[in-house]
Coordinates of C-alpha atoms in Angstrom, one line a residue:
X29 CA 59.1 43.7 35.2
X30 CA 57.2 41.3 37.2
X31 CA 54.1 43.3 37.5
X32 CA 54.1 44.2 33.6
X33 CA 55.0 40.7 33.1
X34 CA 51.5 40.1 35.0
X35 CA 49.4 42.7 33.9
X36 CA 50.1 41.3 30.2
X37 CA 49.2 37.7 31.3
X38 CA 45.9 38.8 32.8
X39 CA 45.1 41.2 29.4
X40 CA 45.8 38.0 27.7
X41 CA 43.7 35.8 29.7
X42 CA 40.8 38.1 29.5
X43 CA 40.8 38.6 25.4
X44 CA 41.2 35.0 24.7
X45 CA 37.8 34.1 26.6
X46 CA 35.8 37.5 25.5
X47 CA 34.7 36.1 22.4
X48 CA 33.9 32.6 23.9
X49 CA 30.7 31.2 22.2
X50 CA 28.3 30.0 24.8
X51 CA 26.2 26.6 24.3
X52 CA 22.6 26.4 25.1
X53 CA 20.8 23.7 26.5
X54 CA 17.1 21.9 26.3
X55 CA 15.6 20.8 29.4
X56 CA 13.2 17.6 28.4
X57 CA 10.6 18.9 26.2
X58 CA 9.5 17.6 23.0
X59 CA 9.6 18.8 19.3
X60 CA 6.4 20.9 18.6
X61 CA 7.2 22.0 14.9
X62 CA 9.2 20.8 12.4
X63 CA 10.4 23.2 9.0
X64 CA 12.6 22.3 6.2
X65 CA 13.3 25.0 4.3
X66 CA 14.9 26.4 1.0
X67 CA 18.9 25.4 1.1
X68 CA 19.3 22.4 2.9
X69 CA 17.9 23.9 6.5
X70 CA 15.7 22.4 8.7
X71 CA 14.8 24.3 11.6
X72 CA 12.7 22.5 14.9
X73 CA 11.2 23.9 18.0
X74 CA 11.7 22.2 21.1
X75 CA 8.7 23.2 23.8
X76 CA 7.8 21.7 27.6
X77 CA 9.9 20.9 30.1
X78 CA 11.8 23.6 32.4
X79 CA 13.1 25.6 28.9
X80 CA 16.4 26.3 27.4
X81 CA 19.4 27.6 29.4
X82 CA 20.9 30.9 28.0
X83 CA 20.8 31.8 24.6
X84 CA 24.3 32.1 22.3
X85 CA 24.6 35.7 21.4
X86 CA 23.8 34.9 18.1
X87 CA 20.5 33.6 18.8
X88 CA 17.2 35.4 18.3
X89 CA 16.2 36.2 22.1
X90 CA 12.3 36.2 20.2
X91 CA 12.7 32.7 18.8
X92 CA 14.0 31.0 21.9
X93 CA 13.1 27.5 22.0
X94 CA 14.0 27.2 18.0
X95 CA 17.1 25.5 16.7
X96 CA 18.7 24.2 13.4
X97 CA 20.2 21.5 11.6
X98 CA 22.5 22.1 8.5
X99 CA 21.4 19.3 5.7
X100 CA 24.4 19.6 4.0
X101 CA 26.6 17.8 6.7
X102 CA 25.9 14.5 6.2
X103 CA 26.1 13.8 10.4
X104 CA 23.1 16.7 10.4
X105 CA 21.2 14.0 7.7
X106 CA 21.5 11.1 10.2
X107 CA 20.3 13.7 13.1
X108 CA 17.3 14.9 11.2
X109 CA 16.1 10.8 10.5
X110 CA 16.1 10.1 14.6
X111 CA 14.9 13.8 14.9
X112 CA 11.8 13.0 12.9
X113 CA 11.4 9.6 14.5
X114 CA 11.4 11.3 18.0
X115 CA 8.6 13.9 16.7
X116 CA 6.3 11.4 15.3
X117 CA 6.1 9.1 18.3
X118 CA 5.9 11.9 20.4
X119 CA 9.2 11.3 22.3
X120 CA 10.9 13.9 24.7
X121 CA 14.6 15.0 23.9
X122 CA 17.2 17.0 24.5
X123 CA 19.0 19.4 22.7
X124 CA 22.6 20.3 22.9
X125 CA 23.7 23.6 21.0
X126 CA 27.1 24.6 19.5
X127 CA 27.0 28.2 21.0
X128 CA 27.3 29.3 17.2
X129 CA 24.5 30.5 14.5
X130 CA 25.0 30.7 10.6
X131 CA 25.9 34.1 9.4
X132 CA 22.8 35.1 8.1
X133 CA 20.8 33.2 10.8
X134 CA 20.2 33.9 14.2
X135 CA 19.3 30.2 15.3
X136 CA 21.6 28.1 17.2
X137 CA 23.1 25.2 15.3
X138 CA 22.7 21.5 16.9
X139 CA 25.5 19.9 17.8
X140 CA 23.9 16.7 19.3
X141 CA 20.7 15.2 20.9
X142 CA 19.3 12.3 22.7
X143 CA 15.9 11.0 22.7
X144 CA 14.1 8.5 25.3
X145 CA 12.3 8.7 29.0
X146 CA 12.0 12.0 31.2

């Protein structure tokens, strides 16, 4: 009983964390395009520093340095006034992912940022 008991624990263990979204990371780098485009997207490319940890599976492996903000959050409108404040004075950042893309998107979404020194 006590194996079975185990062996379930374990099976259960292992499902719960195989669909785990994984979070990517910027290194320091700075905003080297900016693209709003057609419903309330805005998409950014973050270039320079040591790159981007490892992509969400979601991501496009050929777009890796791109990310996204969704304009109809209103927390996503605030992030996209510092965003563009940061890209035209030419200041580093960093970008933190949520480890999940929209469903007909393969770009990770933002979940926050920080400007300022290297």
């Amino acid at each position: 009983m006590t194996k079975i008991l185990s062996g379930l624990a374990i099976a259960i263990l292992m499902m719960s964390t195989a669909g785990v979204a994984r979070a990517s990371t910027t290194d320091w780098g700075y905003i080297s395009y900016v693209a709003p485009v057609h419903g309330g997207y805005v998409y950014f490319q973050v270039t320079g520093g040591n790159g981007r940890t490892a992509l969400p599976s979601c991501a496009a492996a050929n777009q890796p340095n791109r990310w996204v903000l969704d304009l109809t959050n209103p927390l996503d409108q605030g992030m996209l006034a510092v965003l563009l404040s940061a890209y035209a004075m030419r200041k580093p950042i960093i970008v933190y992912g949520t480890g999940t893309c929209n469903s007909w998107d393969p770009t990770e979404l933002v979940n926050y940022f920080h400007t300022g020194s290297e």
